[in-house]
């Protein structure tokens, strides 16, 4: 438990042999009952799983909070509703995965069908274990795939619970296999396995590159959702109150452990000091404490390793000449808490402006005009998300077009929906999750050509 540093559970560590057993189990299910099940029946099983998650919601909230340090209020408000919404959405899509009749020639009936890609390796990150896990599992199951799920080694508990609920819901044995273990062993074995057809991964760019290398062995398909260093741009004509409130949520939500966190807050020179002052006030007002208390707004970082990483970046920022306006230190003696931190005087080229910190550290960067804002916003190796705050309709449309980001929020920051594509490019990965694009991730198109004669 990152809030108390106490051990809360012992979990079996999957090795290479365990992963092989799980993959063979998934293949057997794919070739058996699951592979012959009607699509509408798959949808009904997803709905049943959603009902069981609602029934056991409090247990799942507690497990997620104890395991990751997330405040229970945030899990109830965002994570659990998103999990259920995802299941219901893809349950309805299961029997609507259609092909096309394409009149290629007069003497043939030619059409396409979409078939399951096969056995899918699902590698879940530790920052949103339940929510991101279901973002991957639900569409794959709707498409008729079978799964081998590898949760992060520091947050495995809710994945194990979902595995139990899947069996209770009536999913045939072997459809959902959960293999908790370390990335370098269980994760690598899953990526390297010749009978895994697809890997979907959310995590760091470093691990994403390793997965690509491993996937080359049998040319398995890969979807990668990786890091971010997202710019949140505030112009003088914006609603400053709303912009700063959203900027605070955009970097301090989930203790900054969000791939799309608005970690670079770009403020126009005319309002720079005001934005820094207001953001610092919001940081100081954050209620840091026990994640199990409903009044807590910010919990600990997920692990001692992550805490030390964040603290080291704060030291780097100081060394580069940035100024800590508030925060900048460990918040408690016990638990992996770091004070919400605001840096001012940040230059675009500094490491704290270029590298993903993945913690509650806001860097506020001054810009002089639209071109300067675009230069800074697009000047990293990431391209996952961005935000723009302005009342100028022409400006926001121009920025929406010119920003290198998979998602651009205008006069808001951070909302997602399972119906909208999610993903980025460059070091933010490739491919898109959510919506009907997820159906493309987990299916293969097949052409059928029937000779009809003249």
mmCIF file of N, CA and C in Angstrom, residues 211-337:
data_model
loop_
_atom_site.group_PDB
_atom_site.id
_atom_site.type_symbol
_atom_site.label_atom_id
_atom_site.label_comp_id
_atom_site.label_asym_id
_atom_site.label_seq_id
_atom_site.Cartn_x
_atom_site.Cartn_y
_atom_site.Cartn_z
ATOM 1 N N UNK A 211 8.827 -3.867 -26.680
ATOM 2 C CA UNK A 211 7.714 -4.689 -27.156
ATOM 3 C C UNK A 211 7.737 -4.794 -28.676
ATOM 4 N N UNK A 212 8.015 -3.684 -29.343
ATOM 5 C CA UNK A 212 8.105 -3.731 -30.808
ATOM 6 C C UNK A 212 9.180 -4.710 -31.270
ATOM 7 N N UNK A 213 10.311 -4.699 -30.594
ATOM 8 C CA UNK A 213 11.390 -5.611 -30.967
ATOM 9 C C UNK A 213 10.974 -7.058 -30.760
ATOM 10 N N UNK A 214 10.331 -7.349 -29.628
ATOM 11 C CA UNK A 214 9.891 -8.709 -29.366
ATOM 12 C C UNK A 214 8.805 -9.172 -30.319
ATOM 13 N N UNK A 215 7.911 -8.243 -30.689
ATOM 14 C CA UNK A 215 6.805 -8.596 -31.570
ATOM 15 C C UNK A 215 7.264 -8.924 -32.980
ATOM 16 N N UNK A 216 8.479 -8.523 -33.320
ATOM 17 C CA UNK A 216 8.991 -8.795 -34.668
ATOM 18 C C UNK A 216 9.194 -10.286 -34.910
ATOM 19 N N UNK A 217 9.281 -11.069 -33.833
ATOM 20 C CA UNK A 217 9.543 -12.497 -33.983
ATOM 21 C C UNK A 217 8.536 -13.201 -34.857
ATOM 22 N N UNK A 218 7.253 -12.963 -34.637
ATOM 23 C CA UNK A 218 6.229 -13.553 -35.511
ATOM 24 C C UNK A 218 5.375 -12.475 -36.159
ATOM 25 N N UNK A 219 5.930 -11.254 -36.216
ATOM 26 C CA UNK A 219 5.254 -10.118 -36.852
ATOM 27 C C UNK A 219 3.852 -9.906 -36.284
ATOM 28 N N UNK A 220 3.716 -10.083 -34.962
ATOM 29 C CA UNK A 220 2.410 -9.875 -34.343
ATOM 30 C C UNK A 220 2.047 -8.401 -34.362
ATOM 31 N N UNK A 221 0.773 -8.134 -34.442
ATOM 32 C CA UNK A 221 0.288 -6.754 -34.443
ATOM 33 C C UNK A 221 0.449 -6.132 -33.064
ATOM 34 N N UNK A 222 0.669 -4.822 -33.030
ATOM 35 C CA UNK A 222 0.932 -4.113 -31.782
ATOM 36 C C UNK A 222 0.188 -2.783 -31.792
ATOM 37 N N UNK A 223 -0.421 -2.457 -30.653
ATOM 38 C CA UNK A 223 -0.940 -1.112 -30.404
ATOM 39 C C UNK A 223 -0.230 -0.571 -29.172
ATOM 40 N N UNK A 224 0.325 0.631 -29.287
ATOM 41 C CA UNK A 224 1.099 1.223 -28.196
ATOM 42 C C UNK A 224 0.514 2.577 -27.812
ATOM 43 N N UNK A 225 0.173 2.731 -26.528
ATOM 44 C CA UNK A 225 -0.229 4.034 -25.996
ATOM 45 C C UNK A 225 0.804 4.368 -24.940
ATOM 46 N N UNK A 226 1.654 5.348 -25.239
ATOM 47 C CA UNK A 226 2.856 5.565 -24.443
ATOM 48 C C UNK A 226 2.800 6.898 -23.694
ATOM 49 N N UNK A 227 3.901 7.629 -23.670
ATOM 50 C CA UNK A 227 4.010 8.781 -22.788
ATOM 51 C C UNK A 227 3.432 10.066 -23.353
ATOM 52 N N UNK A 228 3.576 11.107 -22.564
ATOM 53 C CA UNK A 228 3.115 12.421 -22.984
ATOM 54 C C UNK A 228 3.813 13.526 -22.222
ATOM 55 N N UNK A 229 3.844 14.683 -22.812
ATOM 56 C CA UNK A 229 4.339 15.899 -22.157
ATOM 57 C C UNK A 229 3.450 17.031 -22.662
ATOM 58 N N UNK A 230 2.184 16.931 -22.320
ATOM 59 C CA UNK A 230 1.156 17.724 -22.987
ATOM 60 C C UNK A 230 1.170 19.185 -22.580
ATOM 61 N N UNK A 231 0.946 20.036 -23.576
ATOM 62 C CA UNK A 231 0.900 21.482 -23.359
ATOM 63 C C UNK A 231 -0.533 21.924 -23.109
ATOM 64 N N UNK A 232 -0.707 22.767 -22.108
ATOM 65 C CA UNK A 232 -2.001 23.372 -21.796
ATOM 66 C C UNK A 232 -1.813 24.878 -21.924
ATOM 67 N N UNK A 233 -2.352 25.461 -23.002
ATOM 68 C CA UNK A 233 -1.999 26.821 -23.426
ATOM 69 C C UNK A 233 -3.092 27.797 -22.998
ATOM 70 N N UNK A 234 -2.709 28.847 -22.273
ATOM 71 C CA UNK A 234 -3.676 29.814 -21.754
ATOM 72 C C UNK A 234 -3.380 31.192 -22.335
ATOM 73 N N UNK A 235 -4.375 31.761 -23.036
ATOM 74 C CA UNK A 235 -4.269 33.094 -23.629
ATOM 75 C C UNK A 235 -4.942 34.132 -22.732
ATOM 76 N N UNK A 236 -4.591 35.408 -22.902
ATOM 77 C CA UNK A 236 -5.153 36.454 -22.033
ATOM 78 C C UNK A 236 -6.666 36.594 -22.124
ATOM 79 N N UNK A 237 -7.254 36.219 -23.277
ATOM 80 C CA UNK A 237 -8.697 36.384 -23.425
ATOM 81 C C UNK A 237 -9.486 35.186 -22.901
ATOM 82 N N UNK A 238 -8.806 34.244 -22.264
ATOM 83 C CA UNK A 238 -9.471 33.066 -21.714
ATOM 84 C C UNK A 238 -10.173 33.406 -20.400
ATOM 85 N N UNK A 239 -11.048 32.513 -19.974
ATOM 86 C CA UNK A 239 -11.611 32.558 -18.622
ATOM 87 C C UNK A 239 -10.512 32.034 -17.694
ATOM 88 N N UNK A 240 -9.778 32.941 -17.055
ATOM 89 C CA UNK A 240 -8.584 32.561 -16.303
ATOM 90 C C UNK A 240 -8.942 31.656 -15.119
ATOM 91 N N UNK A 241 -10.061 31.960 -14.454
ATOM 92 C CA UNK A 241 -10.476 31.107 -13.330
ATOM 93 C C UNK A 241 -10.664 29.664 -13.777
ATOM 94 N N UNK A 242 -11.427 29.493 -14.861
ATOM 95 C CA UNK A 242 -11.693 28.140 -15.357
ATOM 96 C C UNK A 242 -10.417 27.484 -15.855
ATOM 97 N N UNK A 243 -9.567 28.270 -16.525
ATOM 98 C CA UNK A 243 -8.340 27.711 -17.097
ATOM 99 C C UNK A 243 -7.392 27.217 -16.005
ATOM 100 N N UNK A 244 -7.224 28.010 -14.956
ATOM 101 C CA UNK A 244 -6.302 27.611 -13.882
ATOM 102 C C UNK A 244 -6.876 26.445 -13.086
ATOM 103 N N UNK A 245 -8.172 26.444 -12.864
ATOM 104 C CA UNK A 245 -8.792 25.314 -12.168
ATOM 105 C C UNK A 245 -8.562 24.021 -12.951
ATOM 106 N N UNK A 246 -8.799 24.073 -14.255
ATOM 107 C CA UNK A 246 -8.597 22.882 -15.088
ATOM 108 C C UNK A 246 -7.122 22.519 -15.196
ATOM 109 N N UNK A 247 -6.249 23.538 -15.223
ATOM 110 C CA UNK A 247 -4.815 23.262 -15.282
ATOM 111 C C UNK A 247 -4.355 22.531 -14.027
ATOM 112 N N UNK A 248 -4.891 22.920 -12.875
ATOM 113 C CA UNK A 248 -4.560 22.226 -11.641
ATOM 114 C C UNK A 248 -5.011 20.780 -11.665
ATOM 115 N N UNK A 249 -6.248 20.560 -12.105
ATOM 116 C CA UNK A 249 -6.734 19.182 -12.222
ATOM 117 C C UNK A 249 -5.926 18.414 -13.253
ATOM 118 N N UNK A 250 -5.544 19.100 -14.324
ATOM 119 C CA UNK A 250 -4.839 18.445 -15.416
ATOM 120 C C UNK A 250 -3.467 17.932 -15.051
ATOM 121 N N UNK A 251 -2.852 18.489 -14.002
ATOM 122 C CA UNK A 251 -1.529 18.012 -13.601
ATOM 123 C C UNK A 251 -1.559 17.308 -12.246
ATOM 124 N N UNK A 252 -2.499 17.640 -11.362
ATOM 125 C CA UNK A 252 -2.486 17.046 -10.024
ATOM 126 C C UNK A 252 -3.440 15.860 -9.881
ATOM 127 N N UNK A 253 -4.372 15.677 -10.831
ATOM 128 C CA UNK A 253 -5.258 14.514 -10.766
ATOM 129 C C UNK A 253 -4.440 13.227 -10.820
ATOM 130 N N UNK A 254 -4.808 12.262 -9.998
ATOM 131 C CA UNK A 254 -4.092 10.987 -9.889
ATOM 132 C C UNK A 254 -2.610 11.208 -9.583
ATOM 133 N N UNK A 255 -2.348 12.284 -8.822
ATOM 134 C CA UNK A 255 -0.979 12.635 -8.410
ATOM 135 C C UNK A 255 -0.063 12.803 -9.619
ATOM 136 N N UNK A 256 -0.643 13.291 -10.727
ATOM 137 C CA UNK A 256 0.149 13.556 -11.922
ATOM 138 C C UNK A 256 0.538 12.324 -12.703
ATOM 139 N N UNK A 257 0.065 11.147 -12.288
ATOM 140 C CA UNK A 257 0.415 9.895 -12.951
ATOM 141 C C UNK A 257 -0.587 9.597 -14.065
ATOM 142 N N UNK A 258 -0.580 10.470 -15.065
ATOM 143 C CA UNK A 258 -1.523 10.408 -16.183
ATOM 144 C C UNK A 258 -0.744 10.673 -17.460
ATOM 145 N N UNK A 259 -0.894 9.820 -18.461
ATOM 146 C CA UNK A 259 -0.102 9.984 -19.685
ATOM 147 C C UNK A 259 -0.416 11.293 -20.394
ATOM 148 N N UNK A 260 -1.653 11.759 -20.252
ATOM 149 C CA UNK A 260 -2.055 13.006 -20.921
ATOM 150 C C UNK A 260 -2.043 14.200 -19.971
ATOM 151 N N UNK A 261 -1.384 14.080 -18.830
ATOM 152 C CA UNK A 261 -1.341 15.176 -17.857
ATOM 153 C C UNK A 261 -0.852 16.464 -18.513
ATOM 154 N N UNK A 262 -1.480 17.569 -18.173
ATOM 155 C CA UNK A 262 -1.072 18.868 -18.708
ATOM 156 C C UNK A 262 0.123 19.391 -17.933
ATOM 157 N N UNK A 263 1.253 18.730 -18.106
ATOM 158 C CA UNK A 263 2.427 19.022 -17.282
ATOM 159 C C UNK A 263 3.153 20.295 -17.707
ATOM 160 N N UNK A 264 2.923 20.738 -18.960
ATOM 161 C CA UNK A 264 3.516 22.004 -19.427
ATOM 162 C C UNK A 264 2.394 23.027 -19.579
ATOM 163 N N UNK A 265 2.328 23.973 -18.666
ATOM 164 C CA UNK A 265 1.297 25.009 -18.722
ATOM 165 C C UNK A 265 1.914 26.234 -19.365
ATOM 166 N N UNK A 266 1.464 26.537 -20.565
ATOM 167 C CA UNK A 266 1.984 27.667 -21.331
ATOM 168 C C UNK A 266 1.086 28.873 -21.085
ATOM 169 N N UNK A 267 1.627 29.909 -20.493
ATOM 170 C CA UNK A 267 0.849 31.102 -20.169
ATOM 171 C C UNK A 267 1.418 32.303 -20.918
ATOM 172 N N UNK A 268 0.533 33.082 -21.535
ATOM 173 C CA UNK A 268 0.951 34.284 -22.253
ATOM 174 C C UNK A 268 1.638 35.254 -21.289
ATOM 175 N N UNK A 269 2.604 35.988 -21.805
ATOM 176 C CA UNK A 269 3.392 36.904 -20.975
ATOM 177 C C UNK A 269 2.523 37.881 -20.189
ATOM 178 N N UNK A 270 1.392 38.316 -20.785
ATOM 179 C CA UNK A 270 0.535 39.297 -20.115
ATOM 180 C C UNK A 270 -0.135 38.740 -18.864
ATOM 181 N N UNK A 271 -0.305 37.437 -18.771
ATOM 182 C CA UNK A 271 -1.008 36.839 -17.629
ATOM 183 C C UNK A 271 -0.137 35.828 -16.893
ATOM 184 N N UNK A 272 1.138 35.758 -17.251
ATOM 185 C CA UNK A 272 2.011 34.711 -16.716
ATOM 186 C C UNK A 272 2.056 34.736 -15.188
ATOM 187 N N UNK A 273 2.335 35.876 -14.610
ATOM 188 C CA UNK A 273 2.459 35.960 -13.153
ATOM 189 C C UNK A 273 1.155 35.599 -12.462
ATOM 190 N N UNK A 274 0.033 36.024 -13.053
ATOM 191 C CA UNK A 274 -1.275 35.718 -12.471
ATOM 192 C C UNK A 274 -1.537 34.215 -12.503
ATOM 193 N N UNK A 275 -1.217 33.560 -13.621
ATOM 194 C CA UNK A 275 -1.430 32.116 -13.732
ATOM 195 C C UNK A 275 -0.569 31.373 -12.713
ATOM 196 N N UNK A 276 0.698 31.773 -12.592
ATOM 197 C CA UNK A 276 1.592 31.121 -11.621
ATOM 198 C C UNK A 276 1.035 31.270 -10.213
ATOM 199 N N UNK A 277 0.616 32.468 -9.865
ATOM 200 C CA UNK A 277 0.112 32.731 -8.514
ATOM 201 C C UNK A 277 -1.140 31.918 -8.219
ATOM 202 N N UNK A 278 -2.062 31.901 -9.170
ATOM 203 C CA UNK A 278 -3.318 31.172 -8.948
ATOM 204 C C UNK A 278 -3.086 29.664 -8.915
ATOM 205 N N UNK A 279 -2.199 29.181 -9.786
ATOM 206 C CA UNK A 279 -1.921 27.749 -9.810
ATOM 207 C C UNK A 279 -1.248 27.315 -8.511
ATOM 208 N N UNK A 280 -0.335 28.120 -8.017
ATOM 209 C CA UNK A 280 0.322 27.814 -6.748
ATOM 210 C C UNK A 280 -0.691 27.770 -5.610
ATOM 211 N N UNK A 281 -1.663 28.687 -5.630
ATOM 212 C CA UNK A 281 -2.702 28.688 -4.592
ATOM 213 C C UNK A 281 -3.525 27.410 -4.647
ATOM 214 N N UNK A 282 -3.834 26.943 -5.859
ATOM 215 C CA UNK A 282 -4.581 25.686 -6.005
ATOM 216 C C UNK A 282 -3.744 24.521 -5.494
ATOM 217 N N UNK A 283 -2.462 24.526 -5.801
ATOM 218 C CA UNK A 283 -1.599 23.441 -5.333
ATOM 219 C C UNK A 283 -1.580 23.397 -3.807
ATOM 220 N N UNK A 284 -1.482 24.566 -3.185
ATOM 221 C CA UNK A 284 -1.432 24.613 -1.725
ATOM 222 C C UNK A 284 -2.747 24.157 -1.091
ATOM 223 N N UNK A 285 -3.844 24.272 -1.841
ATOM 224 C CA UNK A 285 -5.153 23.906 -1.286
ATOM 225 C C UNK A 285 -5.477 22.422 -1.448
ATOM 226 N N UNK A 286 -4.630 21.681 -2.146
ATOM 227 C CA UNK A 286 -4.882 20.258 -2.353
ATOM 228 C C UNK A 286 -4.882 19.526 -1.005
ATOM 229 N N UNK A 287 -5.877 18.670 -0.808
ATOM 230 C CA UNK A 287 -5.967 17.895 0.428
ATOM 231 C C UNK A 287 -5.224 16.567 0.226
ATOM 232 N N UNK A 288 -4.010 16.508 0.742
ATOM 233 C CA UNK A 288 -3.187 15.309 0.645
ATOM 234 C C UNK A 288 -3.475 14.431 1.860
ATOM 235 N N UNK A 289 -3.714 13.138 1.626
ATOM 236 C CA UNK A 289 -3.995 12.308 2.788
ATOM 237 C C UNK A 289 -4.333 10.883 2.424
ATOM 238 N N UNK A 290 -5.013 10.222 3.336
ATOM 239 C CA UNK A 290 -5.384 8.818 3.200
ATOM 240 C C UNK A 290 -6.321 8.649 2.007
ATOM 241 N N UNK A 291 -5.955 7.819 1.029
ATOM 242 C CA UNK A 291 -6.822 7.634 -0.138
ATOM 243 C C UNK A 291 -8.195 7.074 0.217
ATOM 244 N N UNK A 292 -8.321 6.420 1.371
ATOM 245 C CA UNK A 292 -9.607 5.849 1.765
ATOM 246 C C UNK A 292 -10.553 6.879 2.362
ATOM 247 N N UNK A 293 -10.059 8.089 2.620
ATOM 248 C CA UNK A 293 -10.900 9.178 3.113
ATOM 249 C C UNK A 293 -11.508 9.914 1.921
ATOM 250 N N UNK A 294 -12.819 10.110 1.948
ATOM 251 C CA UNK A 294 -13.491 10.731 0.802
ATOM 252 C C UNK A 294 -13.091 12.181 0.609
ATOM 253 N N UNK A 295 -12.547 12.823 1.655
ATOM 254 C CA UNK A 295 -12.151 14.232 1.533
ATOM 255 C C UNK A 295 -10.781 14.393 0.875
ATOM 256 N N UNK A 296 -10.042 13.298 0.695
ATOM 257 C CA UNK A 296 -8.698 13.381 0.122
ATOM 258 C C UNK A 296 -8.784 13.681 -1.374
ATOM 259 N N UNK A 297 -8.019 14.669 -1.825
ATOM 260 C CA UNK A 297 -8.011 15.004 -3.253
ATOM 261 C C UNK A 297 -6.746 14.523 -3.947
ATOM 262 N N UNK A 298 -5.686 14.232 -3.177
ATOM 263 C CA UNK A 298 -4.461 13.718 -3.789
ATOM 264 C C UNK A 298 -3.817 12.689 -2.882
ATOM 265 N N UNK A 299 -3.573 11.512 -3.426
ATOM 266 C CA UNK A 299 -2.953 10.440 -2.670
ATOM 267 C C UNK A 299 -1.466 10.359 -2.945
ATOM 268 N N UNK A 300 -0.850 9.239 -2.583
ATOM 269 C CA UNK A 300 0.585 9.069 -2.791
ATOM 270 C C UNK A 300 0.896 8.690 -4.232
ATOM 271 N N UNK A 301 2.163 8.759 -4.576
ATOM 272 C CA UNK A 301 2.623 8.128 -5.799
ATOM 273 C C UNK A 301 2.586 6.622 -5.606
ATOM 274 N N UNK A 302 2.637 5.876 -6.691
ATOM 275 C CA UNK A 302 2.328 4.454 -6.642
ATOM 276 C C UNK A 302 3.397 3.622 -5.945
ATOM 277 N N UNK A 303 4.646 4.098 -5.897
ATOM 278 C CA UNK A 303 5.726 3.289 -5.343
ATOM 279 C C UNK A 303 6.872 4.183 -4.882
ATOM 280 N N UNK A 304 7.769 3.596 -4.119
ATOM 281 C CA UNK A 304 8.955 4.334 -3.687
ATOM 282 C C UNK A 304 9.825 4.712 -4.882
ATOM 283 N N UNK A 305 9.904 3.798 -5.858
ATOM 284 C CA UNK A 305 10.681 4.083 -7.072
ATOM 285 C C UNK A 305 10.139 5.319 -7.770
ATOM 286 N N UNK A 306 8.814 5.383 -7.911
ATOM 287 C CA UNK A 306 8.217 6.524 -8.593
ATOM 288 C C UNK A 306 8.395 7.803 -7.784
ATOM 289 N N UNK A 307 8.264 7.707 -6.476
ATOM 290 C CA UNK A 307 8.475 8.885 -5.624
ATOM 291 C C UNK A 307 9.889 9.436 -5.796
ATOM 292 N N UNK A 308 10.851 8.543 -5.765
ATOM 293 C CA UNK A 308 12.246 8.993 -5.904
ATOM 294 C C UNK A 308 12.505 9.576 -7.284
ATOM 295 N N UNK A 309 11.845 9.028 -8.307
ATOM 296 C CA UNK A 309 11.991 9.574 -9.659
ATOM 297 C C UNK A 309 11.478 11.014 -9.696
ATOM 298 N N UNK A 310 10.309 11.230 -9.131
ATOM 299 C CA UNK A 310 9.710 12.569 -9.152
ATOM 300 C C UNK A 310 10.578 13.546 -8.361
ATOM 301 N N UNK A 311 11.031 13.138 -7.186
ATOM 302 C CA UNK A 311 11.875 14.016 -6.380
ATOM 303 C C UNK A 311 13.185 14.347 -7.094
ATOM 304 N N UNK A 312 13.719 13.379 -7.843
ATOM 305 C CA UNK A 312 14.957 13.647 -8.582
ATOM 306 C C UNK A 312 14.726 14.672 -9.680
ATOM 307 N N UNK A 313 13.551 14.641 -10.318
ATOM 308 C CA UNK A 313 13.251 15.637 -11.351
ATOM 309 C C UNK A 313 13.061 17.021 -10.733
ATOM 310 N N UNK A 314 12.513 17.070 -9.535
ATOM 311 C CA UNK A 314 12.401 18.370 -8.871
ATOM 312 C C UNK A 314 13.792 18.942 -8.619
ATOM 313 N N UNK A 315 14.717 18.101 -8.212
ATOM 314 C CA UNK A 315 16.108 18.552 -8.037
ATOM 315 C C UNK A 315 16.719 18.994 -9.369
ATOM 316 N N UNK A 316 16.404 18.262 -10.439
ATOM 317 C CA UNK A 316 16.907 18.636 -11.767
ATOM 318 C C UNK A 316 16.388 20.021 -12.158
ATOM 319 N N UNK A 317 15.084 20.251 -11.924
ATOM 320 C CA UNK A 317 14.509 21.552 -12.258
ATOM 321 C C UNK A 317 15.178 22.686 -11.513
ATOM 322 N N UNK A 318 15.425 22.485 -10.233
ATOM 323 C CA UNK A 318 16.128 23.507 -9.450
ATOM 324 C C UNK A 318 17.523 23.750 -10.035
ATOM 325 N N UNK A 319 18.202 22.650 -10.362
ATOM 326 C CA UNK A 319 19.554 22.772 -10.901
ATOM 327 C C UNK A 319 19.598 23.480 -12.236
ATOM 328 N N UNK A 320 18.509 23.371 -13.000
ATOM 329 C CA UNK A 320 18.451 24.028 -14.309
ATOM 330 C C UNK A 320 18.121 25.516 -14.192
ATOM 331 N N UNK A 321 17.724 25.939 -13.005
ATOM 332 C CA UNK A 321 17.426 27.353 -12.811
ATOM 333 C C UNK A 321 15.956 27.684 -12.702
ATOM 334 N N UNK A 322 15.081 26.687 -12.765
ATOM 335 C CA UNK A 322 13.660 26.944 -12.566
ATOM 336 C C UNK A 322 13.400 27.223 -11.085
ATOM 337 N N UNK A 323 12.326 27.940 -10.816
ATOM 338 C CA UNK A 323 12.028 28.370 -9.447
ATOM 339 C C UNK A 323 10.828 27.604 -8.897
ATOM 340 N N UNK A 324 10.987 26.964 -7.748
ATOM 341 C CA UNK A 324 9.884 26.286 -7.085
ATOM 342 C C UNK A 324 9.037 27.333 -6.369
ATOM 343 N N UNK A 325 7.814 27.503 -6.842
ATOM 344 C CA UNK A 325 6.906 28.479 -6.233
ATOM 345 C C UNK A 325 6.224 27.877 -5.018
ATOM 346 N N UNK A 326 5.873 26.600 -5.107
ATOM 347 C CA UNK A 326 5.278 25.886 -3.985
ATOM 348 C C UNK A 326 5.597 24.414 -4.134
ATOM 349 N N UNK A 327 5.621 23.704 -3.002
ATOM 350 C CA UNK A 327 5.917 22.271 -3.038
ATOM 351 C C UNK A 327 7.406 22.018 -3.119
ATOM 352 N N UNK A 328 7.746 20.955 -3.855
ATOM 353 C CA UNK A 328 9.158 20.683 -4.098
ATOM 354 C C UNK A 328 9.801 19.709 -3.146
ATOM 355 N N UNK A 329 8.994 18.974 -2.341
ATOM 356 C CA UNK A 329 9.593 18.059 -1.372
ATOM 357 C C UNK A 329 8.627 16.917 -1.079
ATOM 358 N N UNK A 330 9.139 15.920 -0.379
ATOM 359 C CA UNK A 330 8.281 14.843 0.104
ATOM 360 C C UNK A 330 7.292 15.431 1.101
ATOM 361 N N UNK A 331 6.054 14.937 1.067
ATOM 362 C CA UNK A 331 5.006 15.554 1.884
ATOM 363 C C UNK A 331 4.879 14.926 3.266
ATOM 364 N N UNK A 332 5.258 13.662 3.417
ATOM 365 C CA UNK A 332 5.102 12.956 4.684
ATOM 366 C C UNK A 332 6.301 12.052 4.911
ATOM 367 N N UNK A 333 6.485 11.636 6.148
ATOM 368 C CA UNK A 333 7.548 10.679 6.449
ATOM 369 C C UNK A 333 7.153 9.259 6.078
ATOM 370 N N UNK A 334 5.860 8.992 6.104
ATOM 371 C CA UNK A 334 5.367 7.650 5.819
ATOM 372 C C UNK A 334 4.445 7.711 4.610
ATOM 373 N N UNK A 335 4.618 6.769 3.711
ATOM 374 C CA UNK A 335 3.861 6.801 2.458
ATOM 375 C C UNK A 335 4.622 7.570 1.401
ATOM 376 N N UNK A 336 4.289 7.313 0.143
ATOM 377 C CA UNK A 336 5.057 7.863 -0.975
ATOM 378 C C UNK A 336 4.434 9.162 -1.490
ATOM 379 N N UNK A 337 4.254 10.097 -0.580
ATOM 380 C CA UNK A 337 3.600 11.361 -0.901
ATOM 381 C C UNK A 337 4.631 12.413 -1.296
#
